[in-house]
Short mmCIF file of C-alpha atoms in Angstrom, two decimals:
data_model
loop_
_atom_site.label_atom_id
_atom_site.label_comp_id
_atom_site.label_asym_id
_atom_site.label_seq_id
_atom_site.Cartn_x
_atom_site.Cartn_y
_atom_site.Cartn_z
CA MET A 10 26.82 74.01 62.29
CA SER A 11 29.43 75.96 60.35
CA ALA A 12 32.88 77.24 60.70
CA PRO A 13 33.51 80.87 60.75
CA ASN A 14 35.05 81.27 57.39
CA ALA A 15 33.62 78.41 55.45
CA PRO A 16 32.10 79.19 52.05
CA MET A 17 28.55 78.50 51.71
CA ARG A 18 25.35 79.20 49.79
CA LEU A 19 22.03 79.96 51.64
CA SER A 20 18.99 78.86 49.86
CA PRO A 21 15.87 80.34 51.39
CA GLU A 22 12.56 80.61 50.03
CA ALA A 23 12.56 84.17 50.14
CA VAL A 24 15.19 87.12 50.94
CA LEU A 25 14.48 90.57 52.29
CA LEU A 26 16.57 92.93 50.33
CA PRO A 27 17.36 96.62 51.02
CA GLY A 28 14.49 99.13 50.28
CA GLN A 29 12.08 96.30 49.31
CA ALA A 30 8.66 95.77 50.74
CA HIS A 31 8.23 92.37 49.34
CA ALA A 32 10.86 89.75 49.81
CA ALA A 33 12.40 88.34 46.59
CA THR A 34 12.37 84.57 45.63
CA GLY A 35 14.76 82.49 43.55
CA LEU A 36 17.81 83.66 45.06
CA ASP A 37 20.59 82.53 46.78
CA VAL A 38 23.10 84.37 49.09
CA ALA A 39 26.85 83.39 49.04
CA VAL A 40 28.81 83.84 52.03
CA ARG A 41 32.50 83.71 52.43
CA ASP A 42 35.03 84.70 54.84
CA GLY A 43 32.29 86.08 57.15
CA ARG A 44 30.65 88.39 54.48
CA ILE A 45 28.00 88.41 51.93
CA GLU A 46 29.93 87.54 48.63
CA ALA A 47 27.04 87.89 46.30
CA ILE A 48 23.29 87.67 45.89
CA LEU A 49 22.70 85.42 43.04
CA PRO A 50 19.88 83.61 41.05
CA ARG A 51 19.21 80.05 42.48
CA GLY A 52 21.99 77.47 41.75
CA ARG A 53 24.51 79.82 40.21
CA SER A 54 27.25 79.39 43.12
CA ASP A 55 29.20 76.30 43.52
CA ALA A 56 29.68 76.61 47.21
CA PRO A 57 28.07 74.05 49.58
CA SER A 58 24.39 74.75 49.95
CA VAL A 59 22.48 75.29 52.91
CA ALA A 60 18.88 74.71 52.20
CA LEU A 61 16.25 76.94 54.20
CA PRO A 62 12.96 75.70 52.76
CA GLY A 63 9.91 77.60 53.75
CA GLN A 64 12.29 80.30 55.45
CA LEU A 65 12.67 84.05 54.91
CA LEU A 66 16.26 85.24 55.07
CA MET A 67 16.54 88.73 56.50
CA PRO A 68 19.16 90.91 58.50
CA GLY A 69 19.38 90.01 62.08
CA ALA A 70 17.92 92.39 64.75
CA ILE A 71 20.30 94.57 66.88
CA ASN A 72 19.34 94.89 70.49
CA ALA A 73 20.54 98.52 70.84
CA HIS A 74 20.32 98.68 74.75
CA GLN A 75 20.35 95.78 77.20
CA HIS A 76 22.68 94.98 80.30
CA GLY A 77 23.62 91.40 79.73
CA ARG A 78 21.62 89.93 82.70
CA GLY A 79 20.34 86.59 81.46
CA VAL A 80 18.16 86.25 84.65
CA THR A 81 15.69 88.80 84.49
CA ASN A 82 14.75 91.18 87.45
CA LEU A 83 11.64 89.60 87.87
CA GLN A 84 13.39 85.93 87.92
CA TYR A 85 15.77 87.37 90.49
CA GLY A 86 12.97 88.60 92.75
CA PHE A 87 12.54 92.15 91.89
CA ARG A 88 9.33 93.51 91.30
CA ASP A 89 8.40 96.40 88.81
CA GLU A 90 8.45 99.85 90.67
CA ARG A 91 9.23 103.26 89.95
CA LEU A 92 12.55 103.91 88.55
CA GLU A 93 13.91 106.01 91.41
CA THR A 94 13.22 103.34 94.04
CA SER A 95 14.23 100.46 91.95
CA LEU A 96 17.88 101.89 91.67
CA HIS A 97 18.33 100.71 95.20
CA ALA A 98 16.46 97.46 95.07
CA ARG A 99 19.56 95.29 94.71
CA MET A 100 21.24 96.29 98.03
CA GLY A 101 22.26 93.06 100.17
CA HIS A 102 21.59 90.75 97.21
CA GLY A 103 24.25 88.34 96.20
CA ARG A 104 26.43 88.80 93.11
CA LEU A 105 25.86 87.03 89.97
CA ASP A 106 28.85 85.82 87.86
CA PRO A 107 29.43 88.14 84.92
CA TYR A 108 30.38 85.26 82.60
CA TRP A 109 27.22 83.23 82.99
CA ALA A 110 24.85 86.08 83.32
CA THR A 111 26.13 87.51 80.02
CA MET A 112 26.23 84.05 78.18
CA LEU A 113 22.79 83.41 79.25
CA ALA A 114 21.75 86.80 77.85
CA ALA A 115 23.44 85.95 74.49
CA ARG A 116 21.76 82.72 74.36
CA ARG A 117 18.26 84.45 74.69
CA MET A 118 19.29 87.02 72.09
CA ILE A 119 20.75 84.34 69.66
CA ALA A 120 17.76 82.34 69.91
CA SER A 121 15.43 85.19 69.11
CA GLY A 122 17.25 86.31 65.99
CA ILE A 123 19.51 89.04 67.51
CA THR A 124 22.85 89.16 65.78
CA GLY A 125 24.45 92.06 67.72
CA CYS A 126 23.80 94.17 70.72
CA VAL A 127 24.88 97.15 72.82
CA GLN A 128 25.50 96.33 76.58
CA GLY A 129 25.03 99.28 78.73
CA ASN A 130 26.85 100.00 81.96
CA VAL A 131 26.63 96.97 84.20
CA PRO A 132 28.06 96.89 87.70
CA TYR A 133 28.69 93.69 89.46
CA GLY A 134 30.28 95.00 92.70
CA THR A 135 33.18 92.73 93.00
CA GLY A 136 35.72 95.71 92.99
CA ASP A 137 37.46 94.36 90.07
CA PHE A 138 36.00 96.44 87.36
CA VAL A 139 38.47 95.37 84.61
CA GLY A 140 38.02 91.83 85.67
CA GLU A 141 34.22 92.02 85.45
CA THR A 142 34.28 93.51 82.05
CA ALA A 143 36.83 91.15 80.75
CA LYS A 144 34.48 88.27 81.83
CA ILE A 145 31.64 89.89 80.05
CA LEU A 146 33.53 90.26 76.78
CA SER A 147 34.80 86.74 77.09
CA ALA A 148 31.10 85.43 77.42
CA TYR A 149 30.23 87.36 73.96
CA SER A 150 33.38 86.22 72.30
CA ASP A 151 32.51 82.53 73.20
CA ALA A 152 28.95 82.82 72.13
CA GLY A 153 29.75 84.47 68.68
CA LEU A 154 27.65 87.47 69.17
CA ARG A 155 28.60 90.75 67.76
CA ALA A 156 28.49 93.37 70.88
CA LEU A 157 29.48 96.89 71.81
CA VAL A 158 30.32 96.56 75.40
CA CYS A 159 30.17 99.93 77.29
CA LEU A 160 32.23 101.00 80.30
CA GLY A 161 30.09 102.47 82.88
CA ALA A 162 30.94 105.82 84.88
CA LEU A 163 29.39 107.48 87.78
CA ASP A 164 30.70 110.13 90.17
CA ARG A 165 27.93 111.84 91.86
CA ALA A 166 24.36 111.56 92.83
CA HIS A 167 24.85 108.01 94.41
CA ILE A 168 21.55 108.11 96.48
CA VAL A 169 19.25 110.75 95.01
CA TYR A 170 19.49 113.33 92.19
CA PRO A 171 20.41 115.95 91.71
CA HIS A 172 23.58 115.56 93.64
CA PHE A 173 23.27 118.72 95.62
CA ASP A 174 20.07 117.43 97.37
CA GLU A 175 22.02 114.43 98.87
CA ALA A 176 23.16 116.22 102.09
CA VAL A 177 19.88 117.50 103.02
CA PHE A 178 18.36 114.09 102.28
CA LEU A 179 20.77 112.14 104.45
CA ALA A 180 20.12 114.60 107.12
CA GLY A 181 16.49 113.74 107.22
CA LEU A 182 17.15 109.90 107.61
CA PRO A 183 17.26 108.07 110.86
CA ALA A 184 20.92 108.09 111.84
CA ASP A 185 21.55 104.49 111.47
CA LEU A 186 20.04 104.20 107.97
CA ALA A 187 22.01 107.61 106.93
CA ALA A 188 25.16 106.02 108.06
CA ALA A 189 24.65 102.90 106.24
CA MET A 190 23.79 104.78 103.08
CA GLN A 191 26.61 107.06 103.43
CA ALA A 192 28.91 104.11 103.61
CA ARG A 193 27.61 102.96 100.29
CA ARG A 194 28.33 106.12 98.46
CA LYS A 195 31.02 104.78 96.21
CA THR A 196 31.00 104.05 92.44
CA PRO A 197 30.75 100.68 91.38
CA TYR A 198 32.94 101.38 88.29
CA ALA A 199 36.37 103.04 88.12
CA ALA A 200 37.01 105.74 90.61
CA ASP A 201 36.84 108.76 88.16
CA ALA A 202 37.17 109.77 84.62
CA ALA A 203 41.01 109.27 84.57
CA ALA A 204 40.83 105.73 86.02
CA THR A 205 37.90 104.78 83.57
CA ILE A 206 40.15 106.17 80.59
CA ALA A 207 42.90 103.87 82.15
CA THR A 208 40.54 100.93 82.19
CA MET A 209 39.67 101.35 78.74
CA SER A 210 43.43 101.43 77.69
CA ALA A 211 44.05 98.07 79.55
CA LEU A 212 40.74 96.41 77.96
CA LEU A 213 41.52 97.64 74.37
CA ALA A 214 45.12 96.19 74.70
CA ASP A 215 43.56 92.61 75.14
CA TRP A 216 40.29 93.17 73.13
CA GLY A 217 40.80 95.92 70.75
CA MET A 218 41.34 93.83 67.56
CA HIS A 219 38.54 91.34 68.31
CA PRO A 220 36.60 90.93 65.04
CA LEU A 221 33.12 90.78 66.59
CA LEU A 222 33.55 92.97 69.57
CA SER A 223 34.18 96.60 70.35
CA LEU A 224 34.39 98.94 73.48
CA GLY A 225 32.84 102.17 74.26
CA TYR A 226 31.96 104.34 77.03
CA GLY A 227 28.57 104.21 78.74
CA PRO A 228 28.24 106.78 81.57
CA ALA A 229 25.09 106.22 83.76
CA GLY A 230 23.41 109.27 82.63
CA PRO A 231 23.97 113.18 82.78
CA GLN A 232 22.55 113.56 86.50
CA TRP A 233 24.93 110.88 87.65
CA LEU A 234 28.38 111.97 85.92
CA SER A 235 29.89 115.46 86.44
CA ASP A 236 30.47 117.81 83.28
CA GLU A 237 34.22 117.38 83.68
CA SER A 238 33.94 113.58 83.62
CA PHE A 239 31.48 113.52 80.69
CA ALA A 240 33.80 116.06 78.57
CA ALA A 241 36.86 113.85 79.47
CA LEU A 242 35.23 110.57 78.25
CA ALA A 243 33.72 112.12 75.21
CA ALA A 244 37.06 113.47 74.39
CA ASP A 245 38.74 110.19 74.83
CA ALA A 246 35.88 108.32 72.67
CA ARG A 247 36.61 110.89 69.85
CA LYS A 248 40.28 110.42 69.87
CA ARG A 249 40.05 106.69 69.88
CA GLY A 250 37.09 106.29 67.64
CA LEU A 251 34.86 104.80 70.07
CA MET A 252 30.98 104.76 70.57
CA LEU A 253 29.49 106.66 73.59
CA HIS A 254 26.25 105.18 74.94
CA TYR A 255 24.46 106.74 77.96
CA HIS A 256 21.06 106.81 79.66
CA CYS A 257 19.28 110.24 79.36
CA LEU A 258 15.92 111.84 80.31
CA GLU A 259 14.46 108.35 81.25
CA SER A 260 11.86 109.57 83.67
CA TRP A 261 9.93 112.78 84.45
CA THR A 262 11.90 113.09 87.69
CA GLN A 263 15.27 112.90 85.77
CA ARG A 264 13.94 115.68 83.65
CA ALA A 265 12.98 117.70 86.53
CA ALA A 266 16.67 117.11 87.91
CA CYS A 267 18.21 117.95 84.57
CA ASP A 268 16.26 121.30 84.32
CA ARG A 269 17.81 122.22 87.62
CA LEU A 270 21.37 120.98 86.59
CA TYR A 271 21.24 122.44 83.04
CA PRO A 272 19.20 125.57 82.54
CA GLU A 273 20.24 125.68 78.90
CA GLY A 274 18.64 122.31 78.19
CA CYS A 275 20.03 118.84 79.03
CA LEU A 276 21.17 117.78 75.32
CA GLU A 277 22.38 121.53 74.75
CA ARG A 278 24.82 120.85 77.46
CA MET A 279 25.77 117.44 76.31
CA ARG A 280 26.63 119.01 72.91
CA ARG A 281 28.67 121.66 74.58
CA LEU A 282 30.53 118.83 76.35
CA GLY A 283 31.28 117.02 73.15
CA ALA A 284 28.88 114.24 74.07
CA LEU A 285 26.26 114.51 71.18
CA HIS A 286 27.36 113.66 67.70
CA GLU A 287 26.87 110.74 65.01
CA ARG A 288 28.74 108.29 67.06
CA ILE A 289 26.34 108.80 70.21
CA SER A 290 23.49 106.66 71.20
CA ILE A 291 20.98 107.79 74.02
CA ALA A 292 18.88 105.17 75.59
CA HIS A 293 15.34 105.83 76.68
CA GLY A 294 14.96 109.56 76.03
CA VAL A 295 11.36 109.58 77.06
CA TRP A 296 11.32 113.02 78.03
CA LEU A 297 13.29 115.12 75.40
CA ASP A 298 11.65 118.47 74.82
CA ASP A 299 11.44 119.96 71.35
CA HIS A 300 14.87 121.67 71.57
CA ASP A 301 16.40 118.22 72.58
CA ILE A 302 14.79 116.48 69.58
CA GLU A 303 15.90 119.28 67.41
CA ILE A 304 19.58 119.29 68.27
CA ALA A 305 19.71 115.30 68.69
CA ALA A 306 18.58 115.11 65.07
CA GLN A 307 20.94 117.77 63.85
CA ALA A 308 23.76 115.87 65.64
CA ASN A 309 22.86 112.77 63.61
CA ALA A 310 22.78 110.64 67.14
CA THR A 311 20.44 107.87 67.55
CA LEU A 312 17.83 107.45 70.15
CA VAL A 313 17.10 103.97 71.56
CA ARG A 314 13.76 103.29 72.82
CA CYS A 315 12.84 100.71 75.43
CA ALA A 316 9.11 101.00 75.54
CA GLY A 317 8.31 97.96 77.82
CA SER A 318 10.87 98.94 80.53
CA ASN A 319 9.62 102.45 80.49
CA LEU A 320 6.12 101.22 81.31
CA ASN A 321 7.47 98.80 83.96
CA LEU A 322 9.38 101.52 85.78
CA ALA A 323 6.49 103.95 85.35
CA VAL A 324 8.49 106.66 83.64
CA GLY A 325 6.04 107.45 80.85
CA ILE A 326 5.51 107.03 77.04
CA ALA A 327 7.82 108.71 74.59
CA PRO A 328 6.29 110.56 71.48
CA THR A 329 8.29 108.20 69.13
CA ALA A 330 6.33 109.24 65.99
CA ARG A 331 7.34 112.87 66.90
CA TYR A 332 10.82 111.94 67.12
CA ALA A 333 11.02 110.02 63.78
CA ALA A 334 9.11 112.87 62.09
CA ALA A 335 11.80 115.25 63.39
CA GLY A 336 14.35 113.25 61.62
CA LEU A 337 15.91 111.54 64.81
CA ARG A 338 17.03 108.13 64.30
CA VAL A 339 15.23 105.58 66.41
CA ALA A 340 16.63 101.96 67.40
CA ILE A 341 15.29 99.41 69.75
CA GLY A 342 16.41 98.14 73.09
CA THR A 343 14.90 95.43 75.69
CA ASP A 344 16.72 96.92 78.67
CA GLY A 345 16.25 93.51 80.66
CA ARG A 346 12.64 94.48 81.35
CA THR A 347 10.24 93.81 78.49
CA ILE A 348 6.60 94.30 79.07
CA ASP A 349 6.13 90.58 79.38
CA ASP A 350 9.63 89.44 80.69
CA SER A 351 10.21 87.52 77.49
CA GLU A 352 13.24 89.64 76.29
CA ASP A 353 11.59 89.41 72.57
CA ILE A 354 12.78 92.54 70.62
CA TRP A 355 10.05 91.86 68.00
CA ARG A 356 7.34 92.30 70.51
CA GLU A 357 9.17 95.30 72.18
CA ALA A 358 9.39 96.96 68.69
CA ARG A 359 5.73 96.36 68.07
CA LEU A 360 5.02 97.95 71.45
CA VAL A 361 7.10 101.01 70.58
CA ALA A 362 5.40 101.24 67.17
CA ALA A 363 1.82 100.90 68.84
CA LEU A 364 2.67 103.54 71.39
CA ALA A 365 3.70 105.89 68.83
CA ASN A 366 0.11 106.11 67.26
CA GLY A 367 -1.17 109.54 68.30
CA ASP A 368 -5.14 110.31 68.88
CA SER A 369 -5.19 113.47 66.91
CA TRP A 370 -5.31 114.21 63.40
CA SER A 371 -2.63 116.70 63.86
CA ASP A 372 -0.31 114.06 65.15
CA PRO A 373 2.72 112.73 62.99
CA GLU A 374 2.17 109.64 60.99
CA PRO A 375 2.41 106.39 62.80
CA ILE A 376 5.52 104.27 62.63
CA ASP A 377 5.25 102.18 59.17
CA ALA A 378 6.45 98.75 58.34
CA ALA A 379 9.66 99.87 56.83
CA THR A 380 10.50 102.27 59.65
CA PHE A 381 9.81 99.18 62.07
CA ALA A 382 12.17 96.97 60.27
CA LYS A 383 14.84 99.74 60.19
CA MET A 384 14.74 100.57 63.83
CA LEU A 385 15.45 96.69 64.57
CA THR A 386 18.25 96.46 61.95
CA ALA A 387 20.06 99.20 60.24
CA ASN A 388 19.31 101.94 63.05
CA GLY A 389 20.44 99.64 65.70
CA ALA A 390 23.72 99.03 63.75
CA ARG A 391 24.28 102.89 63.69
CA ALA A 392 23.43 102.74 67.46
CA ALA A 393 26.22 100.28 68.13
CA GLY A 394 28.73 101.67 65.65
CA PHE A 395 28.74 98.50 63.51
CA ALA A 396 29.72 99.03 60.00
CA ASP A 397 28.48 96.99 57.08
CA VAL A 398 25.77 95.49 59.23
CA GLY A 399 21.82 95.68 59.12
CA GLU A 400 21.18 94.90 55.51
CA ILE A 401 21.72 91.77 53.04
CA ARG A 402 23.96 93.57 50.87
CA ALA A 403 27.09 92.21 48.93
CA GLY A 404 30.25 92.96 50.71
CA TRP A 405 28.67 93.27 54.25
CA HIS A 406 28.95 91.12 57.14
CA ALA A 407 26.98 87.92 57.06
CA ASP A 408 24.80 88.68 60.07
CA MET A 409 21.44 87.37 59.22
CA ILE A 410 18.53 85.11 60.33
CA ALA A 411 16.17 82.66 58.77
CA ILE A 412 12.57 82.59 60.00
CA ASP A 413 9.79 80.31 59.73
CA LEU A 414 7.29 81.69 56.93
CA SER A 415 4.53 79.18 58.05
CA LEU A 416 4.62 80.60 61.76
CA LEU A 417 4.78 84.18 60.45
CA SER A 418 1.87 83.84 58.05
CA GLY A 419 -0.41 81.45 59.94
CA THR A 420 -3.46 79.91 58.43
CA TYR A 421 -3.57 82.37 55.57
CA VAL A 422 -1.98 85.62 54.32
CA ASP A 423 -3.17 87.73 51.31
CA PRO A 424 -0.23 87.18 48.77
CA ASP A 425 -0.39 90.87 47.87
CA LEU A 426 0.53 91.82 51.26
CA PRO A 427 4.03 93.32 51.77
CA THR A 428 6.40 91.20 53.69
CA LEU A 429 7.48 94.16 55.87
CA ASP A 430 3.79 94.66 56.82
CA LEU A 431 3.51 90.92 57.99
CA LEU A 432 6.76 91.18 59.89
CA ALA A 433 5.59 94.44 61.63
CA LYS A 434 2.45 92.87 62.82
CA ARG A 435 3.31 89.17 63.52
CA MET A 436 7.19 88.56 63.90
CA THR A 437 8.15 87.08 67.17
CA ALA A 438 11.23 85.15 68.66
CA GLU A 439 9.49 82.06 67.99
CA CYS A 440 9.62 82.28 64.42
CA VAL A 441 13.42 82.30 64.28
CA ARG A 442 14.83 79.03 62.79
CA MET A 443 18.53 80.28 62.36
CA THR A 444 20.75 82.98 63.29
CA MET A 445 24.21 83.64 61.64
CA VAL A 446 26.68 86.15 62.79
CA GLY A 447 29.92 86.75 60.66
CA GLY A 448 29.16 83.91 58.34
CA ARG A 449 28.89 81.46 61.24
CA ILE A 450 25.75 79.71 62.09
CA LEU A 451 25.22 79.98 65.74
CA TYR A 452 21.85 78.55 66.16
CA ARG A 453 19.70 76.29 63.79
CA ASP A 454 16.34 74.51 64.54
CA GLY A 455 16.79 74.84 68.28
CA ILE A 456 20.29 73.80 68.47
CA PHE A 457 23.38 76.03 69.49
CA ALA A 458 26.75 75.69 67.83
CA GLU A 459 28.51 76.59 70.90
CA PRO A 460 28.24 74.05 73.80
CA LYS A 461 28.46 76.74 76.48
CA LEU A 462 25.17 78.43 75.15
CA ALA A 463 23.41 74.99 75.53
CA ARG A 464 24.81 75.14 79.31
CA ALA A 465 23.91 78.66 79.86
CA ASP A 466 20.62 78.02 81.40
CA SER A 467 21.67 75.71 84.15
CA GLU A 468 25.02 77.43 84.93
CA ALA A 469 23.24 80.97 85.40
CA ALA A 470 20.43 79.30 87.28
CA GLU A 471 23.13 77.65 89.70
CA GLN A 472 24.86 81.07 89.96
CA ALA A 473 21.64 82.89 90.81
CA ARG A 474 20.80 80.33 93.64
CA ARG A 475 24.25 80.79 95.08
CA ALA A 476 23.84 84.54 94.79
CA LYS A 477 20.55 84.03 96.88
CA ALA A 478 22.34 81.87 99.38
CA THR A 479 24.95 84.44 99.81
CA ALA A 480 22.64 87.65 100.40
CA ASP A 481 22.93 89.91 103.32
CA PRO A 482 19.44 90.36 104.88
CA ALA A 483 20.57 93.29 106.93
CA ALA A 484 21.70 95.21 103.91
CA GLY A 485 18.61 94.00 101.96
CA SER A 486 16.23 95.64 104.56
CA LEU A 487 18.06 98.75 103.65
CA SER A 488 16.00 99.09 100.49
CA ALA A 489 12.61 98.72 102.09
CA ARG A 490 13.55 101.26 104.79
CA LEU A 491 14.97 103.78 102.18
CA ARG A 492 11.89 103.45 99.90
CA PRO A 493 9.56 105.86 101.69
CA HIS A 494 12.06 108.59 102.04
CA LEU A 495 12.95 108.50 98.65
CA GLU A 496 9.27 108.74 97.65
CA SER A 497 8.75 111.57 100.13
CA HIS A 498 12.03 113.45 98.87
CA TYR A 499 10.90 113.23 95.34
CA ARG A 500 7.27 114.31 95.87
CA SER A 501 8.56 117.33 97.80
CA TRP A 502 9.91 118.99 94.55
CA VAL A 503 9.16 117.25 91.42
CA PRO A 504 6.38 119.11 89.69
CA THR A 505 3.41 117.16 88.30
CA SER A 506 4.00 115.65 84.98
CA PRO A 507 2.26 117.34 82.15
CA THR A 508 0.75 114.00 81.14
CA ARG A 509 -0.92 113.76 84.56
CA HIS A 510 -4.04 116.07 83.84
CA ALA A 511 -7.78 115.58 83.74
CA ALA A 512 -9.13 114.72 80.27
CA ASP A 513 -12.08 117.03 79.23
CA ALA A 514 -15.04 114.86 79.75
CA ARG A 515 -16.88 116.84 77.00
CA ALA A 516 -14.40 116.56 74.25
CA HIS A 517 -17.20 115.77 71.74
CA VAL A 518 -20.24 118.35 72.05
CA PRO A 519 -23.09 117.30 70.09
CA VAL A 520 -24.31 119.79 67.45
CA SER A 521 -28.02 120.66 67.64
CA GLY A 522 -30.19 119.71 64.87
CA LEU A 523 -27.95 116.67 63.53
#
């Protein structure tokens, strides 16, 4: 493949340059010391050439919200269900190995044209939070993928939300089930905000200068973290220049819970706590109201859409076109639950764009091809806090992919059709021929540069088999017993979603005489 700092000249058939709808031809991209040195007419550089015939060179995609689990929930035996019951589905299952789970996730991302990612809060339940996170960082480092790894935090609402409902909920359970759930009321992360900040200090001492990796805070979400903890983590992130990335208003139930917790509005509270600004990215955001949208856009925050996960977990469809029209920056994440379990970020972005199409003439304009590409690249880079990433521009990091134009185009494509339109409608992971991060070719024509990436499938599968063999059937049965109680609890107070109303059967009334 290629050494990280080796000079080279990439010679594709076409290059997608910033702000251009049509790819340019006849150009080479010179790379040196991990960055794009220059974009030159073909043959003007003396560096060793990497020929990319029939291929389009473009910025790599950024997966702006995922959880580093290469074995998907479905593969691990979890069916799709409503979010609030799915949160307890893992009880009693054996533990996966953080290193190989992350390595397999990195393998899948690299092969699909993802050059950088945001890993949200991921607990493995070993009791060694620092050790778990260090294994995750080691996997990304070995894989060569650019990554923002976020430290999770949770200090309330361990069973149901809002947290002040938990005592009544537990009192209504059978005594043995209540005792078992009470025993599980502990955070899978550091004990509190102070311990989380200390964990960050320890990890930064070892990983703070890594050229591809960065650390940030990843609170589970407003309903799961007290105001005091949110404010403390937000303040520490600002002091250290770290990113803050959290789930927010993912389901209608969370919207209802946050309406009880924050009468002034959820994102208004986050703003007051110092947790809404330009170095903030919010995952999901399905149920933002008009005020939330306005203040998130004013704060220059980034919203990360995960449409497939939202559909699989029955949490709703966000009005993404409305968000974009209001000036809110939108990026794309897979969340480990894509609509077809493929973890193909290109299909997920297409799903986001398609669901943004309104059915009324008064709706905002649909997501166009330029916005589609930006959500996957530059906006994703902003969500991750990656500087000089997301465009093919001299001086920027050489994080690029090459895609097979024949697979993209198929039998025929109108030569006047803009390249961006073709990408928005037809691009898939299967089109990727090469992935480069920081000037190093990680993947080319089905071959990985890092041997551990090639082994990731078999190693992760073996870890999953071991986890299954060590599962605790007694603890596993708790999830099935708990589910109907969760359903009854939320049904008792969560109002009907505003999208759940009967359509007018006579929206069109014929006009007599026509």
